[in-house]
Each structure stands twice: as C-alpha cells, then as structure tokens.
mmCIF file of C-alpha atoms in Angstrom:
data_model
loop_
_atom_site.group_PDB
_atom_site.id
_atom_site.type_symbol
_atom_site.label_atom_id
_atom_site.label_comp_id
_atom_site.label_asym_id
_atom_site.label_seq_id
_atom_site.Cartn_x
_atom_site.Cartn_y
_atom_site.Cartn_z
ATOM 1 C CA MET A 1 11.027 -20.209 -22.223
ATOM 2 C CA PRO A 2 10.176 -16.555 -20.907
ATOM 3 C CA GLY A 3 13.372 -16.228 -18.327
ATOM 4 C CA LEU A 4 13.904 -14.192 -15.200
ATOM 5 C CA GLY A 5 15.005 -11.127 -17.117
ATOM 6 C CA THR A 6 12.190 -11.332 -19.592
ATOM 7 C CA VAL A 7 9.859 -10.969 -16.547
ATOM 8 C CA LEU A 8 11.547 -8.015 -14.618
ATOM 9 C CA VAL A 9 12.157 -6.034 -17.708
ATOM 10 C CA SER A 10 8.864 -6.823 -18.861
ATOM 11 C CA ALA A 11 6.857 -5.752 -15.404
ATOM 12 C CA ALA A 12 9.758 -2.601 -15.011
ATOM 13 C CA VAL A 13 8.441 -1.132 -19.050
ATOM 14 C CA ALA A 14 5.057 -1.772 -17.599
ATOM 15 C CA VAL A 15 5.202 0.041 -14.853
ATOM 16 C CA ALA A 16 7.284 3.183 -16.671
ATOM 17 C CA VAL A 17 4.291 3.388 -19.280
ATOM 18 C CA LEU A 18 1.624 3.459 -16.692
ATOM 19 C CA MET A 19 3.424 6.344 -14.322
ATOM 20 C CA LEU A 20 4.589 7.825 -17.216
ATOM 21 C CA ALA A 21 0.606 8.174 -18.593
ATOM 22 C CA THR A 22 -0.402 8.969 -14.919
ATOM 23 C CA TRP A 23 1.803 12.174 -15.014
ATOM 24 C CA LEU A 24 0.587 13.493 -18.363
ATOM 25 C CA VAL A 25 -2.796 13.236 -17.343
ATOM 26 C CA SER A 26 -2.005 15.203 -13.617
ATOM 27 C CA LEU A 27 -0.162 18.051 -15.868
ATOM 28 C CA PRO A 28 -3.661 19.474 -17.205
ATOM 29 C CA ILE A 29 -5.486 18.527 -14.332
ATOM 30 C CA ARG A 30 -2.838 20.022 -11.197
ATOM 31 C CA ASN A 31 -3.337 17.280 -9.498
ATOM 32 C CA ALA A 32 -0.749 15.065 -8.438
ATOM 33 C CA SER A 33 -2.636 12.841 -5.806
ATOM 34 C CA ILE A 34 -3.946 10.471 -8.609
ATOM 35 C CA VAL A 35 -0.370 8.810 -8.807
ATOM 36 C CA ASP A 36 -1.904 7.452 -5.284
ATOM 37 C CA ILE A 37 -5.377 6.002 -6.944
ATOM 38 C CA VAL A 38 -2.919 4.991 -9.503
ATOM 39 C CA TRP A 39 -0.634 2.782 -6.737
ATOM 40 C CA GLY A 40 -2.918 0.183 -6.097
ATOM 41 C CA LEU A 41 -3.187 -0.575 -9.678
ATOM 42 C CA GLY A 42 -0.086 -0.599 -10.832
ATOM 43 C CA PHE A 43 0.742 -3.520 -8.949
ATOM 44 C CA VAL A 44 -2.442 -5.345 -10.930
ATOM 45 C CA VAL A 45 -0.330 -4.002 -13.957
ATOM 46 C CA VAL A 46 2.583 -5.429 -12.557
ATOM 47 C CA ALA A 47 0.939 -8.880 -11.746
ATOM 48 C CA TRP A 48 -0.505 -9.628 -14.577
ATOM 49 C CA THR A 49 2.540 -8.637 -17.171
ATOM 50 C CA ALA A 50 4.352 -11.185 -15.434
ATOM 51 C CA PHE A 51 1.445 -13.498 -15.662
ATOM 52 C CA LEU A 52 1.670 -13.272 -19.337
ATOM 53 C CA VAL A 53 5.487 -13.156 -20.039
ATOM 54 C CA SER A 54 6.250 -15.926 -17.586
ATOM 55 C CA ASP A 55 5.863 -19.585 -17.657
ATOM 56 C CA GLY A 56 6.339 -21.398 -14.518
ATOM 57 C CA ALA A 57 3.656 -23.300 -12.259
ATOM 58 C CA ASP A 58 0.184 -22.269 -13.422
ATOM 59 C CA PRO A 59 -1.567 -22.967 -10.124
ATOM 60 C CA ARG A 60 1.277 -20.273 -7.872
ATOM 61 C CA ARG A 61 0.874 -17.862 -11.097
ATOM 62 C CA TRP A 62 -2.982 -17.591 -11.231
ATOM 63 C CA LEU A 63 -2.813 -17.373 -7.221
ATOM 64 C CA LEU A 64 0.269 -14.672 -7.430
ATOM 65 C CA THR A 65 -1.732 -12.745 -9.715
ATOM 66 C CA GLY A 66 -5.336 -13.327 -8.542
ATOM 67 C CA LEU A 67 -4.671 -11.782 -4.740
ATOM 68 C CA THR A 68 -2.570 -9.037 -6.053
ATOM 69 C CA THR A 69 -5.321 -8.074 -8.699
ATOM 70 C CA VAL A 70 -7.817 -8.227 -5.632
ATOM 71 C CA TRP A 71 -6.017 -6.207 -3.425
ATOM 72 C CA GLY A 72 -4.916 -3.748 -5.668
ATOM 73 C CA LEU A 73 -8.054 -3.281 -7.470
ATOM 74 C CA ARG A 74 -9.740 -2.799 -4.165
ATOM 75 C CA LEU A 75 -6.835 -0.241 -2.832
ATOM 76 C CA SER A 76 -7.808 1.812 -6.226
ATOM 77 C CA VAL A 77 -11.063 1.880 -6.157
ATOM 78 C CA TYR A 78 -11.422 2.740 -2.146
ATOM 79 C CA LEU A 79 -9.050 5.471 -2.882
ATOM 80 C CA ALA A 80 -10.765 7.014 -5.920
ATOM 81 C CA MET A 81 -14.178 7.149 -3.930
ATOM 82 C CA ARG A 82 -12.576 8.496 -1.386
ATOM 83 C CA ASN A 83 -10.146 11.291 -3.182
ATOM 84 C CA LEU A 84 -11.920 12.144 -6.859
ATOM 85 C CA GLY A 85 -13.420 15.380 -6.727
ATOM 86 C CA LYS A 86 -11.215 16.328 -3.849
ATOM 87 C CA GLU A 87 -8.075 19.226 -3.973
ATOM 88 C CA GLU A 88 -4.822 18.069 -4.342
ATOM 89 C CA ASP A 89 -3.538 16.089 -1.295
ATOM 90 C CA TYR A 90 -1.475 18.723 1.184
ATOM 91 C CA ARG A 91 1.928 16.934 1.013
ATOM 92 C CA TYR A 92 1.852 17.499 -3.374
ATOM 93 C CA GLN A 93 0.607 21.599 -2.976
ATOM 94 C CA GLU A 94 3.533 22.072 -0.648
ATOM 95 C CA MET A 95 5.987 20.355 -3.194
ATOM 96 C CA ARG A 96 3.705 22.558 -5.828
ATOM 97 C CA ARG A 97 4.264 26.197 -4.329
ATOM 98 C CA ARG A 98 7.821 24.994 -3.523
ATOM 99 C CA HIS A 99 8.908 24.374 -6.762
ATOM 100 C CA ASP A 100 6.366 26.541 -8.345
ATOM 101 C CA ASP A 101 5.973 26.340 -11.990
ATOM 102 C CA ARG A 102 9.176 23.590 -11.808
ATOM 103 C CA PHE A 103 6.306 21.056 -10.144
ATOM 104 C CA GLY A 104 5.559 19.288 -13.299
ATOM 105 C CA LEU A 105 8.402 18.483 -14.200
ATOM 106 C CA VAL A 106 10.110 17.940 -10.702
ATOM 107 C CA SER A 107 6.593 15.520 -9.916
ATOM 108 C CA LEU A 108 7.871 13.063 -13.064
ATOM 109 C CA GLY A 109 11.116 12.162 -11.281
ATOM 110 C CA THR A 110 10.352 12.757 -7.610
ATOM 111 C CA VAL A 111 6.608 11.585 -7.163
ATOM 112 C CA PHE A 112 5.668 9.627 -10.089
ATOM 113 C CA GLY A 113 9.143 8.332 -11.077
ATOM 114 C CA LEU A 114 9.672 7.541 -7.465
ATOM 115 C CA GLN A 115 7.008 5.538 -7.232
ATOM 116 C CA GLY A 116 7.107 3.617 -9.264
ATOM 117 C CA VAL A 117 10.478 2.338 -9.106
ATOM 118 C CA LEU A 118 9.380 1.600 -5.377
ATOM 119 C CA MET A 119 5.687 -0.070 -6.752
ATOM 120 C CA TRP A 120 9.131 -2.232 -9.324
ATOM 121 C CA VAL A 121 10.873 -3.561 -6.041
ATOM 122 C CA VAL A 122 8.055 -4.048 -3.642
ATOM 123 C CA SER A 123 6.189 -6.175 -6.167
ATOM 124 C CA LEU A 124 9.475 -8.457 -6.771
ATOM 125 C CA PRO A 125 7.400 -11.323 -4.837
ATOM 126 C CA VAL A 126 4.990 -11.196 -7.076
ATOM 127 C CA GLN A 127 6.940 -11.440 -10.855
ATOM 128 C CA VAL A 128 9.913 -13.595 -9.445
ATOM 129 C CA GLY A 129 7.214 -16.273 -8.071
ATOM 130 C CA GLN A 130 5.737 -16.826 -11.213
ATOM 131 C CA VAL A 131 9.174 -17.807 -13.401
ATOM 132 C CA PRO A 132 9.650 -21.725 -12.014
ATOM 133 C CA ALA A 133 7.982 -24.386 -12.907
ATOM 134 C CA THR A 134 8.589 -26.489 -9.727
ATOM 135 C CA PRO A 135 7.120 -26.967 -7.576
ATOM 136 C CA PRO A 136 4.207 -27.945 -10.079
ATOM 137 C CA SER A 137 1.852 -27.701 -7.398
ATOM 138 C CA LEU A 138 0.290 -25.305 -4.265
ATOM 139 C CA THR A 139 2.166 -26.441 -1.527
ATOM 140 C CA TRP A 140 1.701 -26.002 2.592
ATOM 141 C CA ILE A 141 3.827 -22.480 2.505
ATOM 142 C CA ASP A 142 1.321 -21.300 -0.504
ATOM 143 C CA TYR A 143 -1.520 -22.511 1.473
ATOM 144 C CA LEU A 144 -0.037 -20.053 4.725
ATOM 145 C CA GLY A 145 1.090 -17.636 2.231
ATOM 146 C CA ALA A 146 -2.749 -17.037 1.021
ATOM 147 C CA ALA A 147 -3.971 -17.132 4.567
ATOM 148 C CA VAL A 148 -1.653 -14.735 5.968
ATOM 149 C CA TRP A 149 -2.635 -12.293 2.935
ATOM 150 C CA LEU A 150 -6.427 -13.207 3.682
ATOM 151 C CA VAL A 151 -5.337 -11.680 7.001
ATOM 152 C CA GLY A 152 -4.006 -8.732 5.894
ATOM 153 C CA LEU A 153 -6.821 -7.893 3.273
ATOM 154 C CA LEU A 154 -9.589 -8.356 5.689
ATOM 155 C CA PHE A 155 -7.998 -6.185 8.639
ATOM 156 C CA GLU A 156 -7.460 -2.865 5.913
ATOM 157 C CA SER A 157 -10.572 -3.577 4.705
ATOM 158 C CA VAL A 158 -12.366 -3.586 7.987
ATOM 159 C CA GLY A 159 -9.961 -0.791 8.884
ATOM 160 C CA ASP A 160 -10.977 1.146 6.122
ATOM 161 C CA TRP A 161 -14.444 0.590 6.444
ATOM 162 C CA GLN A 162 -14.607 1.503 9.880
ATOM 163 C CA LEU A 163 -13.076 4.699 9.271
ATOM 164 C CA ALA A 164 -15.462 6.085 6.440
ATOM 165 C CA ARG A 165 -18.224 5.472 8.524
ATOM 166 C CA PHE A 166 -16.923 6.967 11.158
ATOM 167 C CA LYS A 167 -16.222 10.291 8.896
ATOM 168 C CA ALA A 168 -19.368 9.912 7.054
ATOM 169 C CA ASP A 169 -21.359 11.071 10.589
ATOM 170 C CA PRO A 170 -21.015 15.076 10.867
ATOM 171 C CA ALA A 171 -20.977 14.083 15.207
ATOM 172 C CA ASN A 172 -17.344 12.719 14.640
ATOM 173 C CA LYS A 173 -16.253 16.080 12.457
ATOM 174 C CA GLY A 174 -12.746 16.977 14.479
ATOM 175 C CA LYS A 175 -12.647 13.727 16.613
ATOM 176 C CA VAL A 176 -10.222 10.914 16.741
ATOM 177 C CA MET A 177 -11.335 7.263 15.566
ATOM 178 C CA ASP A 178 -10.414 5.307 18.306
ATOM 179 C CA ARG A 179 -13.290 2.816 17.672
ATOM 180 C CA GLY A 180 -12.936 -1.169 16.068
ATOM 181 C CA LEU A 181 -10.039 -2.109 14.832
ATOM 182 C CA TRP A 182 -8.456 1.248 15.518
ATOM 183 C CA ARG A 183 -8.534 0.486 19.094
ATOM 184 C CA TYR A 184 -5.779 -1.537 18.940
ATOM 185 C CA THR A 185 -3.858 -0.482 16.344
ATOM 186 C CA ARG A 186 -3.614 3.383 15.449
ATOM 187 C CA HIS A 187 -3.143 2.319 11.481
ATOM 188 C CA PRO A 188 -4.860 -0.645 11.029
ATOM 189 C CA ASN A 189 -4.767 0.102 6.617
ATOM 190 C CA TYR A 190 -1.475 0.060 6.891
ATOM 191 C CA PHE A 191 -0.779 -2.705 9.265
ATOM 192 C CA GLY A 192 -3.098 -4.507 6.731
ATOM 193 C CA ASP A 193 -1.324 -3.683 4.030
ATOM 194 C CA PHE A 194 2.102 -5.196 5.559
ATOM 195 C CA VAL A 195 0.730 -8.566 6.511
ATOM 196 C CA VAL A 196 -0.577 -8.790 2.800
ATOM 197 C CA TRP A 197 2.788 -8.626 1.084
ATOM 198 C CA TRP A 198 4.140 -10.685 3.711
ATOM 199 C CA GLY A 199 1.674 -13.338 2.749
ATOM 200 C CA LEU A 200 2.524 -13.015 -0.883
ATOM 201 C CA TYR A 201 6.737 -13.144 -0.131
ATOM 202 C CA LEU A 202 5.186 -16.696 1.390
ATOM 203 C CA ILE A 203 4.101 -17.840 -2.060
ATOM 204 C CA ALA A 204 6.182 -16.866 -3.704
ATOM 205 C CA LEU A 205 9.244 -18.364 -1.610
ATOM 206 C CA ALA A 206 7.129 -21.761 -2.128
ATOM 207 C CA THR A 207 9.620 -22.169 -5.027
ATOM 208 C CA GLY A 208 12.598 -22.018 -3.393
ATOM 209 C CA VAL A 209 14.397 -20.202 -5.821
ATOM 210 C CA ALA A 210 12.629 -16.657 -5.016
ATOM 211 C CA TRP A 211 14.236 -16.191 -1.346
ATOM 212 C CA TRP A 212 15.717 -13.151 -2.533
ATOM 213 C CA THR A 213 12.426 -11.415 -3.207
ATOM 214 C CA VAL A 214 12.211 -10.264 0.509
ATOM 215 C CA ILE A 215 13.811 -7.011 -0.139
ATOM 216 C CA GLY A 216 10.158 -6.508 -1.567
ATOM 217 C CA PRO A 217 8.275 -6.706 1.863
ATOM 218 C CA ILE A 218 10.948 -5.094 3.471
ATOM 219 C CA VAL A 219 11.116 -1.916 1.408
ATOM 220 C CA MET A 220 7.021 -2.283 1.815
ATOM 221 C CA SER A 221 7.418 -2.729 5.533
ATOM 222 C CA ILE A 222 9.850 0.530 5.648
ATOM 223 C CA LEU A 223 7.697 3.133 3.379
ATOM 224 C CA LEU A 224 4.233 2.248 5.730
ATOM 225 C CA ILE A 225 6.461 2.587 9.049
ATOM 226 C CA ARG A 226 8.989 4.978 8.759
ATOM 227 C CA VAL A 227 8.690 7.184 5.802
ATOM 228 C CA SER A 228 4.891 7.667 3.533
ATOM 229 C CA GLY A 229 2.727 5.688 5.838
ATOM 230 C CA LYS A 230 2.720 6.241 9.416
ATOM 231 C CA ALA A 231 5.559 8.100 10.151
ATOM 232 C CA MET A 232 4.285 11.256 7.869
ATOM 233 C CA LEU A 233 1.167 11.245 8.617
ATOM 234 C CA GLU A 234 1.982 11.684 12.062
ATOM 235 C CA LYS A 235 3.854 14.529 11.853
ATOM 236 C CA THR A 236 0.662 16.807 11.439
ATOM 237 C CA ILE A 237 -2.066 14.473 12.684
ATOM 238 C CA GLY A 238 -1.963 15.720 16.375
ATOM 239 C CA ARG A 239 -2.732 19.227 14.789
ATOM 240 C CA ARG A 240 -5.652 18.905 13.454
ATOM 241 C CA ARG A 241 -7.066 16.046 15.654
ATOM 242 C CA PRO A 242 -7.540 17.045 19.730
ATOM 243 C CA GLY A 243 -7.256 14.579 21.402
ATOM 244 C CA TYR A 244 -4.676 12.270 19.280
ATOM 245 C CA ASP A 245 -1.458 12.662 22.003
ATOM 246 C CA ASP A 246 -4.009 10.705 24.427
ATOM 247 C CA TYR A 247 -4.636 8.032 21.706
ATOM 248 C CA ILE A 248 -1.250 7.465 21.084
ATOM 249 C CA ARG A 249 -0.198 7.305 24.921
ATOM 250 C CA ARG A 250 -2.483 4.067 25.082
ATOM 251 C CA THR A 251 -2.881 2.523 21.206
ATOM 252 C CA SER A 252 0.412 1.042 19.682
ATOM 253 C CA GLY A 253 1.390 2.549 17.083
ATOM 254 C CA PHE A 254 1.269 -0.583 14.109
ATOM 255 C CA PHE A 255 1.302 -3.743 15.624
ATOM 256 C CA PRO A 256 -2.075 -4.857 17.046
ATOM 257 C CA MET A 257 -2.029 -4.851 20.704
ATOM 258 C CA PRO A 258 -4.367 -4.450 23.182
ATOM 259 C CA PRO A 259 -4.895 -0.455 24.217
ATOM 260 C CA LYS A 260 -3.240 0.853 27.331
ATOM 261 C CA ARG A 261 -5.073 1.812 30.591
ATOM 262 C CA ALA A 262 -5.735 5.889 30.335
ATOM 263 C CA SER A 263 -3.410 7.501 33.068
ATOM 264 C CA ARG A 264 -4.939 9.220 36.038
#
C-alpha cells in the first residue's frame, strides 16, 4: 500500500515536470506570465497524482480531488481568457529588464521553481488527506469543509465575473470597481481563494492525522494578504486608478465588511 512518502514525492515530481515544461515554453515566447495560468492547473495535477498513487478512503479521495479540480480549472481558464494575447505582466517585465539576457535562467528558479515549491506546500492538505484509510466514509467535518470550499469558490467566481463585466464597459476605463462584492472587500477574488483552501484543509483534518498540513492554508493566506496578492497589487494601483485612495478608506482590505461612510 502506497504510503505518505510515496504520495509526497510523486506530487513533487509532477510539479517539477509541469513547471519545467512551462518554463521551456516561456523561453521562445518571451512571456513568463504563463506561469500564472498554470498556477491553478498545477494543483489539479497534484490532486490527481495523489489520487492515482494513494490508497486511502475513496470518498475523501474523490472529494478532495474533485473540489481541487473544479477550483483549479476555473482559475486557469479564467486567467487564460484574461491574459492570453496580452503582453507580459509588468512584474516579469521589470525582472526581465533587471536581469537582461540572464532572465531566462534566473526565472527558472525565482519564478517557476519558486511557484512550484509553493504549489507543493499549499497543496499538502490535498495530498495528505488522500492517504489515510480512516474514517472510511465522510464525516461532518468533511461536509463542513466542502461547504466552506463552496463559499470560497462562489465568492471568487462572482468577484471575477463582476470585475470582468465592469472592465468590459469602456465607460469604466480608469475607474475604481466598487460594486457588488467589491463594495465589501477590495479583493473578493483573493478572499475566495483564502476560504477555498481553508475548506480543503478541513476535509484533510477529518482524517485525524493530517492536522499538520495547516501549513498549506497558512502559506496561501500569507501569499494572498502579505506577499503576491493584495500587498503587491496595491503597491501601484493607487497611481493607476484615481480615487483608489478613497476606496481604501471606506472598503475593507481583505475580509468582507460593510463599507465605511465617506468622511465629510
């Protein structure tokens, strides 16, 4: 019977192969932004790799793999529709200018390799949760985790849809999106991701032995709030969006809350 080590190593190999292939594709097209599209897909690859090599309780394996697949494919398809055909993201353009001809090699470690490591760490609940054979059937914690996951997916999906509709209207060019879910949090899409991964952790926690995989959602939370999500976006958006400073004053930065009244 495959053990935990087999699952972890297999997932790591799958991630390494995927990110290496993505890096090789990025070189001739000179666009490292494709790594963002592959981010969600990578978790799908991890989930199915763990599913194929593990021998735990089937209901939980199917639940973890199915929920991860839905989340990951939705995210990758959305980003592909939004980003394909456009120029490389400004973050990677800055790195390319800084490293010049060395960017290709540098990006293997600092972009593709780093995201691969983060992907493997964040997905620990999905990997480890598929190993134990007990409980053999789903418990109330599994159902709670699935419900939390659904809230996150809906929040993220609706937020992305509302933003896409807002940007599609030429009259909104340069304006701040402060409608729908964006009225209650400046980043409903990132908040949705946050909730999704805590939901998946709850499902892993139902096994009783995967409690330590909490490192996964913790790392994802730090990324979304302090590193590559909210924090990075808001470094420059104030310069690009007149009125964003006022939006910050009246709208919660991450967790949804009623908007504050405009100061007089």
